[in-house]
Coordinates of C-alpha atoms in Angstrom, one line a residue:
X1 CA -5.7 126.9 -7.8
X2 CA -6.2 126.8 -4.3
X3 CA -9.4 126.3 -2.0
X4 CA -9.2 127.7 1.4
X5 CA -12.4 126.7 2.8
X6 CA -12.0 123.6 5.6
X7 CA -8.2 125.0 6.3
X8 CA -6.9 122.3 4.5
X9 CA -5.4 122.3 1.0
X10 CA -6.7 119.8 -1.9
X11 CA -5.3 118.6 -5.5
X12 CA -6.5 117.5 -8.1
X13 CA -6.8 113.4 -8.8
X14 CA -5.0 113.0 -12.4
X15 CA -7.5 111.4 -15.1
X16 CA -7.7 107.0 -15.2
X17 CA -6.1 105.2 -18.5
X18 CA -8.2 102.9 -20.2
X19 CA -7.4 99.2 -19.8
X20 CA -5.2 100.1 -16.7
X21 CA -6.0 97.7 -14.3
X22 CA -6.8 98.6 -10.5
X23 CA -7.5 96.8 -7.2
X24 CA -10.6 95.6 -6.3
X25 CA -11.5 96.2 -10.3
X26 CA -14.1 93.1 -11.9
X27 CA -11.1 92.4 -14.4
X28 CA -9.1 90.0 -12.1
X29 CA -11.1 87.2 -12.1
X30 CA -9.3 85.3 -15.1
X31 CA -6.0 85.0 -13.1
X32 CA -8.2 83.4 -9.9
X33 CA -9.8 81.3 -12.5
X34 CA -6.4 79.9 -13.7
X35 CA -4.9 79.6 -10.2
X36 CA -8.2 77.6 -9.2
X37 CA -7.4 75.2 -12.3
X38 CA -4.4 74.8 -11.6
X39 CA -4.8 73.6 -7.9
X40 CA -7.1 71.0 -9.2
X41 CA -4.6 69.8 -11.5
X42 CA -2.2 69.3 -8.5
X43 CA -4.2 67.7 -6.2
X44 CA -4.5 64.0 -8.0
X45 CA -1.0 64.2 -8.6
X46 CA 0.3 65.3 -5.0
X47 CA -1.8 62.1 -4.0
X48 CA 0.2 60.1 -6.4
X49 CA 3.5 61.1 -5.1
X50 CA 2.6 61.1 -1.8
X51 CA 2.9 57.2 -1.2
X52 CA 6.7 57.3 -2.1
X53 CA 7.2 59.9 0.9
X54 CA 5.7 58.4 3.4
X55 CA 6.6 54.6 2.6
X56 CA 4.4 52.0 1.9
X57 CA 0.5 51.2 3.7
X58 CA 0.5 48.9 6.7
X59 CA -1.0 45.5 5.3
X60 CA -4.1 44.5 6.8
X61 CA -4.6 42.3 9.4
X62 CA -4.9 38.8 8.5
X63 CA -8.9 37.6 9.0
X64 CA -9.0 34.7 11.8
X65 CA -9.2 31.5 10.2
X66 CA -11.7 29.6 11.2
X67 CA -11.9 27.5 14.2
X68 CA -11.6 23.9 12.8
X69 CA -8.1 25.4 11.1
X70 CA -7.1 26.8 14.4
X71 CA -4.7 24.6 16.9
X72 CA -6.8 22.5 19.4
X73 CA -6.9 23.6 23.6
X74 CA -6.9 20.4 24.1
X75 CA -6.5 17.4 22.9
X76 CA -9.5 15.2 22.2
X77 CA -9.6 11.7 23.9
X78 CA -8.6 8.9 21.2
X79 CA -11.2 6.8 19.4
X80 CA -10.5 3.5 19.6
X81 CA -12.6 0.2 19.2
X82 CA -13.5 -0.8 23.1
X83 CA -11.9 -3.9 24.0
X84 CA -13.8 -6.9 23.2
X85 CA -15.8 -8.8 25.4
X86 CA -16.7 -12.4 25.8
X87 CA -20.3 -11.0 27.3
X88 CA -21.4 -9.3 24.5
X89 CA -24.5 -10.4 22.9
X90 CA -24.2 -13.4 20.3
X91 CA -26.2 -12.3 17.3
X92 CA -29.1 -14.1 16.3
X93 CA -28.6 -16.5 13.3
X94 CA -32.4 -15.4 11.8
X95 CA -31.6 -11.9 12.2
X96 CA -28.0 -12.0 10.8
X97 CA -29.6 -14.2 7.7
X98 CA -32.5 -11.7 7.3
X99 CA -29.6 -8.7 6.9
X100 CA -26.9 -10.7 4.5
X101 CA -29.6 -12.7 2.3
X102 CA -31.1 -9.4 0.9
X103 CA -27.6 -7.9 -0.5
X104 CA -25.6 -11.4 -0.8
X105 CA -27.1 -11.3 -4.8
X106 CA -25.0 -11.9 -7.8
X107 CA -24.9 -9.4 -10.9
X108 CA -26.1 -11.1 -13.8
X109 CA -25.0 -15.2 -14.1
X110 CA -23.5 -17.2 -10.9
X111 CA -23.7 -17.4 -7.2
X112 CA -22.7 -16.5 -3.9
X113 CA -22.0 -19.1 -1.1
X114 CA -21.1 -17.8 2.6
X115 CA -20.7 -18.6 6.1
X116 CA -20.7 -16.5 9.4
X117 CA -19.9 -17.8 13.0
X118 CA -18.8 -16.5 15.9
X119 CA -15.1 -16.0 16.5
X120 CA -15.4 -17.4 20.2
X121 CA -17.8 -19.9 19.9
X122 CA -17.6 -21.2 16.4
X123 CA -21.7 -21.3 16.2
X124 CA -22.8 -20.7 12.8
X125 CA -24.6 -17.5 12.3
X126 CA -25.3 -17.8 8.5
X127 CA -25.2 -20.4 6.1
X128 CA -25.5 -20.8 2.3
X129 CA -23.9 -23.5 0.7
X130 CA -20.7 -22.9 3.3
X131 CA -19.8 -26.5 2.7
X132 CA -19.6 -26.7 -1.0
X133 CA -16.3 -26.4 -2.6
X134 CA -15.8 -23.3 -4.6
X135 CA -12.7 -22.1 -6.4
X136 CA -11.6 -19.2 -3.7
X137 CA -9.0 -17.1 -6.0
X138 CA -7.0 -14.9 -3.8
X139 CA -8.4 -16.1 -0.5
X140 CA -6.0 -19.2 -0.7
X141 CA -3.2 -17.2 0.4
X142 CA -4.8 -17.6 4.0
X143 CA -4.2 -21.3 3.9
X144 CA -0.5 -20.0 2.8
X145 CA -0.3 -17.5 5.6
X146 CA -0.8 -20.2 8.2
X147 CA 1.3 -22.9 6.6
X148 CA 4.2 -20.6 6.4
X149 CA 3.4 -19.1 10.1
X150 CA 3.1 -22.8 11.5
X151 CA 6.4 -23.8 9.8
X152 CA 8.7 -21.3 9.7
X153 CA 7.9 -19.0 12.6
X154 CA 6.6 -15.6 12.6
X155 CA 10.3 -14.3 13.4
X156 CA 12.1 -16.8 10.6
X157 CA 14.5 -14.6 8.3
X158 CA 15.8 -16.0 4.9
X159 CA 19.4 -15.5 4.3
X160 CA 21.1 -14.8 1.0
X161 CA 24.6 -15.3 1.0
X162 CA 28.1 -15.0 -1.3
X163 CA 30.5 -18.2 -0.7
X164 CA 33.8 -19.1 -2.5
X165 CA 33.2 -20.4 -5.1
X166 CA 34.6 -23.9 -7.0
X167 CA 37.3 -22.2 -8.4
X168 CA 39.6 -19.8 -8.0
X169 CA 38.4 -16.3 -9.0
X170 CA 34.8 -17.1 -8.4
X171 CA 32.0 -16.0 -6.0
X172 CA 28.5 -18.0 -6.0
X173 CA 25.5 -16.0 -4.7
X174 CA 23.6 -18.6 -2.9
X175 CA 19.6 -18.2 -2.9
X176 CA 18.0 -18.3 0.5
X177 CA 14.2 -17.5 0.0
X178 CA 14.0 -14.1 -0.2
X179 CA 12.5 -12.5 -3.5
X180 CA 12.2 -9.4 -1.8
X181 CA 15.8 -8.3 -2.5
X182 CA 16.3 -4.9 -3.2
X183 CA 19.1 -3.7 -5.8
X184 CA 20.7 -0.4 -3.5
X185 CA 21.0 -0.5 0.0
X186 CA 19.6 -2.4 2.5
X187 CA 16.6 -0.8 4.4
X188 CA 16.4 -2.2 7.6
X189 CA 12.8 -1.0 8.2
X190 CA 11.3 -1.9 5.1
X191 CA 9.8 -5.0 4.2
X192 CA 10.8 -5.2 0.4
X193 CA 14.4 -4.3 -0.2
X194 CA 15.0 -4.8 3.7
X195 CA 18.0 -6.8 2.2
X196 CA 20.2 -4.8 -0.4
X197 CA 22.5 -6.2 -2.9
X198 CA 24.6 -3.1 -2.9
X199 CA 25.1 -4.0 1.2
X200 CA 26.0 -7.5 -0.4
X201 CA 28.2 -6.3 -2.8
X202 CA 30.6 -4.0 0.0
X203 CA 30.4 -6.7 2.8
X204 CA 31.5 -9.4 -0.2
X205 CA 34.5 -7.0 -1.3
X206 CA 35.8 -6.5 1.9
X207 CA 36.0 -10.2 2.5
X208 CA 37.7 -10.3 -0.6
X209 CA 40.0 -7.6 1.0
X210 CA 41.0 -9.3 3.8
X211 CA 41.6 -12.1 2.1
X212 CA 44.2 -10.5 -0.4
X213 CA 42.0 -11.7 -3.9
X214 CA 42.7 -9.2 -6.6
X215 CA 42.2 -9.6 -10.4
X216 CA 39.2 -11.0 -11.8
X217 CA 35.7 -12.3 -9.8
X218 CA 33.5 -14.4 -11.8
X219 CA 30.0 -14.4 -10.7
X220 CA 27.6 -17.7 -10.3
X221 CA 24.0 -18.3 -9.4
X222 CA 22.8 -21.2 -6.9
X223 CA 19.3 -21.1 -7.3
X224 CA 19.1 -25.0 -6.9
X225 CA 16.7 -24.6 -3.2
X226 CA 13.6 -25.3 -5.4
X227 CA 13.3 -28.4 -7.6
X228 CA 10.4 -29.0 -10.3
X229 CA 9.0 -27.1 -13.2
X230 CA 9.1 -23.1 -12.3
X231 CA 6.0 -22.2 -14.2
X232 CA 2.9 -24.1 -13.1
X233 CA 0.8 -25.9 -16.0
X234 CA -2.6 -24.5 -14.1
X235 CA -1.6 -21.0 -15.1
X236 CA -3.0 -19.3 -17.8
X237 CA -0.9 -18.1 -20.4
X238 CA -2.8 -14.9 -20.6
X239 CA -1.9 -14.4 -16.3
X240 CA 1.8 -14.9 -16.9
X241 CA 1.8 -12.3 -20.3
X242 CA -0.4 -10.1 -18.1
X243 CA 2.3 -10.3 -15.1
X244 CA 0.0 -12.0 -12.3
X245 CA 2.6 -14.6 -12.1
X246 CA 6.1 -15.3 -13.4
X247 CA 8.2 -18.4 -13.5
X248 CA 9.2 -19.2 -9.5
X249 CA 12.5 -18.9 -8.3
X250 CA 14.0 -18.4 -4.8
X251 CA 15.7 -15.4 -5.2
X252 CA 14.4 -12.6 -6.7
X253 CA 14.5 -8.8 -7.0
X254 CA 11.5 -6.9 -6.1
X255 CA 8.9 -10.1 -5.7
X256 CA 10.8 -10.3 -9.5
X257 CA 9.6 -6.9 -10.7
X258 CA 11.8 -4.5 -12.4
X259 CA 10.4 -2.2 -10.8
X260 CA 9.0 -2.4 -6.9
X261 CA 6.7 1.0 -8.1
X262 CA 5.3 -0.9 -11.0
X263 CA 3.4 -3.8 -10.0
X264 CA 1.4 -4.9 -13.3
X265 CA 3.0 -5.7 -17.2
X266 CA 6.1 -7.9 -17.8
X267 CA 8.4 -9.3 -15.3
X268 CA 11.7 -11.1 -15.6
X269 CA 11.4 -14.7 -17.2
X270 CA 14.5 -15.8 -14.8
X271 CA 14.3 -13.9 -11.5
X272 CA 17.3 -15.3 -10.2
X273 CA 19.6 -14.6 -12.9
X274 CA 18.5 -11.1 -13.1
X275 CA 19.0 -10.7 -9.4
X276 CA 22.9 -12.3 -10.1
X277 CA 23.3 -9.8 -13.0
X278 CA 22.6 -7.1 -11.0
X279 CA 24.7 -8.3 -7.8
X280 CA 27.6 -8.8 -10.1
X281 CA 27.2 -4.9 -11.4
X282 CA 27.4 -3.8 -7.9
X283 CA 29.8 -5.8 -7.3
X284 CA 32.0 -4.3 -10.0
X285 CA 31.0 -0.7 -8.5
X286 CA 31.9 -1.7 -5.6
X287 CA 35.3 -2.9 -6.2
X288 CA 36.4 -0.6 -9.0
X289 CA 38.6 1.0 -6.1
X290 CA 40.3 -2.2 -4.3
X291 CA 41.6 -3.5 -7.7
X292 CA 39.3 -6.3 -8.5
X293 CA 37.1 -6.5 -11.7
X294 CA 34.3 -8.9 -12.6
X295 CA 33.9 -10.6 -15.5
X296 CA 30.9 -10.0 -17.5
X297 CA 27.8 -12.4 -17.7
X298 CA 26.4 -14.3 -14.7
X299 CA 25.8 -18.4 -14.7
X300 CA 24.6 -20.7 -12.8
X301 CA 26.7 -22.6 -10.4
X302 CA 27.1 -26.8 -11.5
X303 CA 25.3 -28.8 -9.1
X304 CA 24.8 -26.1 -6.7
X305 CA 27.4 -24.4 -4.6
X306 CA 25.8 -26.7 -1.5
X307 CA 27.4 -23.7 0.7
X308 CA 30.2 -25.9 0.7
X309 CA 32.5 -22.5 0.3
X310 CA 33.1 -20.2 2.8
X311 CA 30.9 -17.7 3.3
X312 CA 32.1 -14.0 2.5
X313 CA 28.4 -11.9 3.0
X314 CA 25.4 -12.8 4.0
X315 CA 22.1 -10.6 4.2
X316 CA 19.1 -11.3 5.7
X317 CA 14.9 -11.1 4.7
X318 CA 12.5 -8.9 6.9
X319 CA 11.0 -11.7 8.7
X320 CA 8.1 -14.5 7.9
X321 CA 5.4 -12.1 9.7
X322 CA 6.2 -9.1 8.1
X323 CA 6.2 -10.6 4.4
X324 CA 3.0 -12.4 5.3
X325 CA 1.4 -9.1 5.8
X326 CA 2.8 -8.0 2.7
X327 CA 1.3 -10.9 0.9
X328 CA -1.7 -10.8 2.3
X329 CA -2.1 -7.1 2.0
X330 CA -1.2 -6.2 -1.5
X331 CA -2.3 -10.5 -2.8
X332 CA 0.9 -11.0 -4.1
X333 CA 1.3 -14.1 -5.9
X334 CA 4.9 -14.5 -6.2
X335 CA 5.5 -14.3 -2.8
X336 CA 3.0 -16.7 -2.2
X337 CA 4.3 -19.0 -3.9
X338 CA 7.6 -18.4 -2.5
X339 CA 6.0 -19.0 1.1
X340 CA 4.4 -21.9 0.0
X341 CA 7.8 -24.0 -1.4
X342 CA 9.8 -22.3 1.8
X343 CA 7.1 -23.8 4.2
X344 CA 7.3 -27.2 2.1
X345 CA 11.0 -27.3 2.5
X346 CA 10.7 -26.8 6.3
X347 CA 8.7 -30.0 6.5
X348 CA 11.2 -31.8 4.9
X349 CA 9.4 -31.6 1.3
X350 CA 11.1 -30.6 -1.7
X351 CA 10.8 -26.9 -2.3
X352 CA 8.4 -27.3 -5.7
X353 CA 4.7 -26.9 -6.1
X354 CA 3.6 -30.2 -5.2
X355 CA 5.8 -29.7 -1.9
X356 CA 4.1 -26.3 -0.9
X357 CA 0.2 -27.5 -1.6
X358 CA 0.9 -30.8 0.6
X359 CA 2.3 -28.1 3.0
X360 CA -0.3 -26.0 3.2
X361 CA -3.0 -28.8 3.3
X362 CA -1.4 -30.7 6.2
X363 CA -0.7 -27.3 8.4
X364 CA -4.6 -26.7 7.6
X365 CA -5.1 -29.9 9.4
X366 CA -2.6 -29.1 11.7
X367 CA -4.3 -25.9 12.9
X368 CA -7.6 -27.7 13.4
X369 CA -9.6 -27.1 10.1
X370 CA -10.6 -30.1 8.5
X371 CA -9.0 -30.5 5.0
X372 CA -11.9 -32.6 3.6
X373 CA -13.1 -31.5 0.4
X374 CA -9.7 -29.3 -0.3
X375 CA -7.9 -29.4 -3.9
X376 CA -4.8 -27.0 -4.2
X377 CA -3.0 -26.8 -7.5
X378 CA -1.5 -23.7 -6.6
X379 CA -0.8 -22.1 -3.2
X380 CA -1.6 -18.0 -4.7
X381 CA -5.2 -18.6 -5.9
X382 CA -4.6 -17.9 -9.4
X383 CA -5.5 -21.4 -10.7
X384 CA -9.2 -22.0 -11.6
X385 CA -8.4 -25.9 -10.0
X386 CA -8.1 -25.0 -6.6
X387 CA -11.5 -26.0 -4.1
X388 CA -11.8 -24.7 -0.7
X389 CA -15.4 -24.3 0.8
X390 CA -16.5 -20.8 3.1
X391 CA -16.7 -23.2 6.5
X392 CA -12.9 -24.2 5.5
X393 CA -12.3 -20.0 5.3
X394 CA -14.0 -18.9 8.5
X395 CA -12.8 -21.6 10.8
X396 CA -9.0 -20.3 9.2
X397 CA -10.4 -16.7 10.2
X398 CA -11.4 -18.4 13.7
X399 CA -7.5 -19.7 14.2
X400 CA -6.0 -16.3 13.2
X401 CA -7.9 -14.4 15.7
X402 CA -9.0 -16.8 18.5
X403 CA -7.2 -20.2 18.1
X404 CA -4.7 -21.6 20.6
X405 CA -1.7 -21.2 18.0
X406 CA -0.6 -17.7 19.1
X407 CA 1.6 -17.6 15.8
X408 CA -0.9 -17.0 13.8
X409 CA -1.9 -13.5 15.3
X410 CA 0.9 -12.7 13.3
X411 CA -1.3 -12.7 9.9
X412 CA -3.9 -10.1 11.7
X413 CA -1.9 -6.6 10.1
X414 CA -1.8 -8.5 6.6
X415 CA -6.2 -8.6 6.7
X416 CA -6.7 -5.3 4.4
X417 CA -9.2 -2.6 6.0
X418 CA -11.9 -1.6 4.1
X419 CA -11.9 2.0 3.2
X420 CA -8.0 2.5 3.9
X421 CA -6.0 -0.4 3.1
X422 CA -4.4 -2.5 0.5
X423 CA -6.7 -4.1 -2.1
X424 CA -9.9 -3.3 0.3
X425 CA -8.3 1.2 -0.1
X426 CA -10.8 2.2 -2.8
X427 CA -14.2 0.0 -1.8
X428 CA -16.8 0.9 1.1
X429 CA -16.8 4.3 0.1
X430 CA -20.8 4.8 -1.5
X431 CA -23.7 5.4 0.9
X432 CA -24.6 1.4 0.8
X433 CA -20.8 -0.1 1.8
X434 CA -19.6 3.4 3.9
X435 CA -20.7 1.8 7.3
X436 CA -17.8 -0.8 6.9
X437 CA -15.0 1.2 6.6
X438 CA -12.4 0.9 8.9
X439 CA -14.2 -2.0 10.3
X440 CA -13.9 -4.7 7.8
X441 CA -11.2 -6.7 7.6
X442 CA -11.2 -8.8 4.8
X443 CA -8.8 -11.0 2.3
X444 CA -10.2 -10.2 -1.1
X445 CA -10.2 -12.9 -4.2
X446 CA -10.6 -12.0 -7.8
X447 CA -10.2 -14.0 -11.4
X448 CA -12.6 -13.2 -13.9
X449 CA -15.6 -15.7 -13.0
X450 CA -14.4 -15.3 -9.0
X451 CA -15.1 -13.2 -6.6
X452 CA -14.2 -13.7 -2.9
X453 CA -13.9 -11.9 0.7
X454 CA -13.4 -13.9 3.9
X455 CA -12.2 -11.9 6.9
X456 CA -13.4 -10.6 10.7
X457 CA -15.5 -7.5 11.5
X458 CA -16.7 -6.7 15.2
X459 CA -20.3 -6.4 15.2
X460 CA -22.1 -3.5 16.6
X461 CA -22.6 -5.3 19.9
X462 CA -19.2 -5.7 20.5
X463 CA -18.8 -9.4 19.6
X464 CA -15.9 -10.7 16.8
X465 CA -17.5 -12.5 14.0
X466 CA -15.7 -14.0 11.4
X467 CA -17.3 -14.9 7.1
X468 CA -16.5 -16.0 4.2
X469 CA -18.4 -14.7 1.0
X470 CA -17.6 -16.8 -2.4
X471 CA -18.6 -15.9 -5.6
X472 CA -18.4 -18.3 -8.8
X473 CA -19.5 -18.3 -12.5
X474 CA -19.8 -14.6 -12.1
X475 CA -20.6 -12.3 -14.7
X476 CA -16.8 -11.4 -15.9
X477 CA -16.6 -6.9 -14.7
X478 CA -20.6 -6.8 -13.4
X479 CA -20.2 -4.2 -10.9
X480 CA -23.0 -4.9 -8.6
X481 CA -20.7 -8.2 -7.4
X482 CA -18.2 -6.5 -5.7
X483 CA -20.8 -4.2 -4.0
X484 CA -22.3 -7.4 -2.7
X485 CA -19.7 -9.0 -0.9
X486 CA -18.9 -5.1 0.5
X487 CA -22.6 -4.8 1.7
X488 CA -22.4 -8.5 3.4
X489 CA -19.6 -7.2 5.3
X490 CA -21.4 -4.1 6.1
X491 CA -24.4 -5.4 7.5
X492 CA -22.2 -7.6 9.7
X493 CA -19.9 -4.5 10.7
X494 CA -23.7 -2.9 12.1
X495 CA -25.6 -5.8 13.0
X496 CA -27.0 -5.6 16.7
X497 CA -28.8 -8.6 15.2
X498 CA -30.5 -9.7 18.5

């Protein structure tokens, strides 16, 4: 059927299916639905993939650290004690009395004696019993110091050689004063061990070389340079189980220790045979190439090889100033002891106990402090017989810094600094003693009963003053006594006691 009205021609639109769907009809929105979900799905995963595409975040920048961690402009001036000065201001004994005599107290049972003066003048600044005799422990070694200064020289060296020996086939290593031997190499720069028996050893086998020996070295020991018993009577038996002490010989591994690291428990009952025993394994090491052996077991040469042989090796100490600071330093009382014979033999005394404490009592004399009132049985301070009074200690103090004998400025780097060094490293470091560190220089003294310190400070004026602090019939581990002597020191390290 046709409709002619308009002029155009129309047909009829075909009837709509149910459930057909049709643009623009209301049932599409379940597929939107599912596309939206499943964009959202993608999105935390596209931003975990991501970071492998592009490569890896640029790190942060460091934070600045801050300025006391950061290298200096400039450098700052050094700090440095001003150079003393004759015109500085002597202190005032009252005053320097009314700052030591408050903290100068013992904890629990004995007493303190003490003297101060002046290192220029010699006036006396403080005095409490400083002339009574008082047994000084460790503070001996001062008198040892300057005996073996004043006698040997601060440059001295002791040699240790290797001669023939009295028959053929054998080698004597001949003792020359040095118990500082080390057992490797020598160290040239070193104090202990600045002479090595493995140096020894080689120089010994070339000689052997050159002189065409081969076959079998025996070893011997001439340890005959000290005479007398090697273990003084004075010692206690509990020091020398302890390891304070061991018998003396004059020559010696470590200061006799097996061990230069490990400086307390047993130590070798016959230093010089244990240094021999290990000179003759070295030696063996040494010439396992160049067809020599060496028989085993060391002993001791007859009567001394009196380096009548001829000398194959020879190796020698760090010198007398330089083992002076180590004694004084660290208050070893092998060495001491050592020092003391050596100086004894260089005053034509025998090289024994007796020899070193007439030593050291005449070069006392000798450096202008009167010996009156001075008993030595030892020259280490370990024996409770020795007597030396605080006016004897500071007028020693008073020849190491300011005498005439310029040798003895050799002993100054052996005074331990409070705070920092050797036995004075771990005081002066509360809120009462703090004030000394780095100032104080002190020798320190301790047995059970016995405390001591005797040493130099420059005062807060600028002027040297030199003490002695001795304690006796202490309280045996009272803590307050060490603190004392440290807080003597202190007041004198701050006194503008005008």
């Amino acid at each position: 059927m046709t409709n002619s009205t308009g002029g155009e021609q129309l047909r009829a639109r075909p009837p709509r299916r149910r459930g057909s769907a049709v643009k623009g009809s209301g049932t599409s929105w379940p597929l939107a639905l599912a596309a939206l979900v499943l964009l959202v799905l993608a999105i935390p995963g596209a931003l975990l993939v991501a970071p492998g595409f592009r490569g890896p975040d640029a790190p942060a920048p460091a934070p600045t650290p801050p300025s006391w961690q950061q290298a200096p402009a400039t450098l700052s001036a050094p700090q440095v004690l001003a150079t003393l000065q004759p015109s500085a201001p002597t202190p005032v004994p009252a005053v320097v009395a009314a700052q030591v005599e408050p903290v100068l107290k013992a904890d629990g049972g004995g007493t303190f004696t003490g003297m101060v003066q002046d290192a220029l003048t010699g006036q006396v600044l403080f005095d409490r019993g400083g002339a009574e005799g008082r047994v000084p422990a460790s503070n001996l070694k001062l008198l040892t110091a300057v005996a073996a200064l004043r006698t040997l020289g601060p440059d001295h060296r002791f040699t240790t050689k290797v001669v023939q020996g009295p028959a053929v086939g054998q080698v004597v290593l001949v003792s020359g004063g040095d118990v500082l031997l080390g057992a490797g190499e020598s160290r040239p720069g070193q104090t202990m061990g600045h002479a090595g028996l493995a140096t020894l050893a080689a120089l010994t086998v070339q000689a052997l070389q050159a002189a065409g020996t081969t076959g079998e070295i025996k070893v011997l020991v001439d340890d005959s340079l000290f005479t007398g018993p090697a273990l003084n009577p004075n010692w206690q038996p509990g020091d020398v189980e302890a390891g304070e002490i061991a018998p003396v010989y004059p020559l010696a591994l470590n200061s006799a220790r097996f061990d230069p690291a490990v400086t307390t428990g047993p130590r070798p009952e016959d230093s010089a045979k244990a240094a021999a025993e290990e000179f003759a394994g070295r030696l063996r090491a040494a010439g396992a190439g160049a067809g020599l052996t060496v028989a085993a077991g060391v002993e001791r040469s007859p009567g001394g090889a009196q380096t009548t042989g001829a000398v194959l090796a020879a190796a020698e100490s760090a010198t007398v100033a330089e083992q002076v600071d180590l004694m004084l330093q660290v208050s070893d009382n092998y060495l001491a002891e050592t020092m003391g014979r050596m100086a004894a033999l260089a005053t034509g005394r025998p090289g024994s106990n007796d020899g070193a404490t007439a030593a050291a009592t005449a070069e006392l004399a000798a450096a202008g402090v009167t010996p009156d009132a001075v008993k030595l049985v030892d020259v280490c301070g370990l024996a409770m017989g020795n007597q030396v009074t605080a006016r004897q200690f500071t007028d020693v103090v008073r020849a190491i810094t300011t005498g005439a004998d310029a040798r003895l400025r050799a002993a100054l780097d052996g005074f331990p600094v409070g705070g920092l060094s050797g036995t004075l490293d771990t005081r002066y470091g509360d809120a009462t003693t703090s004030g000394g560190a780095g100032l104080v220089r002190a020798k320190t003294g301790t047995l059970n009963t016995v405390l001591a310190l005797s040493g130099y400070v420059v005062d807060a004026d600028g002027r040297l003053l030199v003490f002695s602090f001795i304690g006796n019939g202490l309280t045996p581990g009272a803590a307050g006594n060490k603190v004392a002597l440290d807080r003597a020191a202190t007041a004198l390290a701050g006194c503008g006691c005008r």
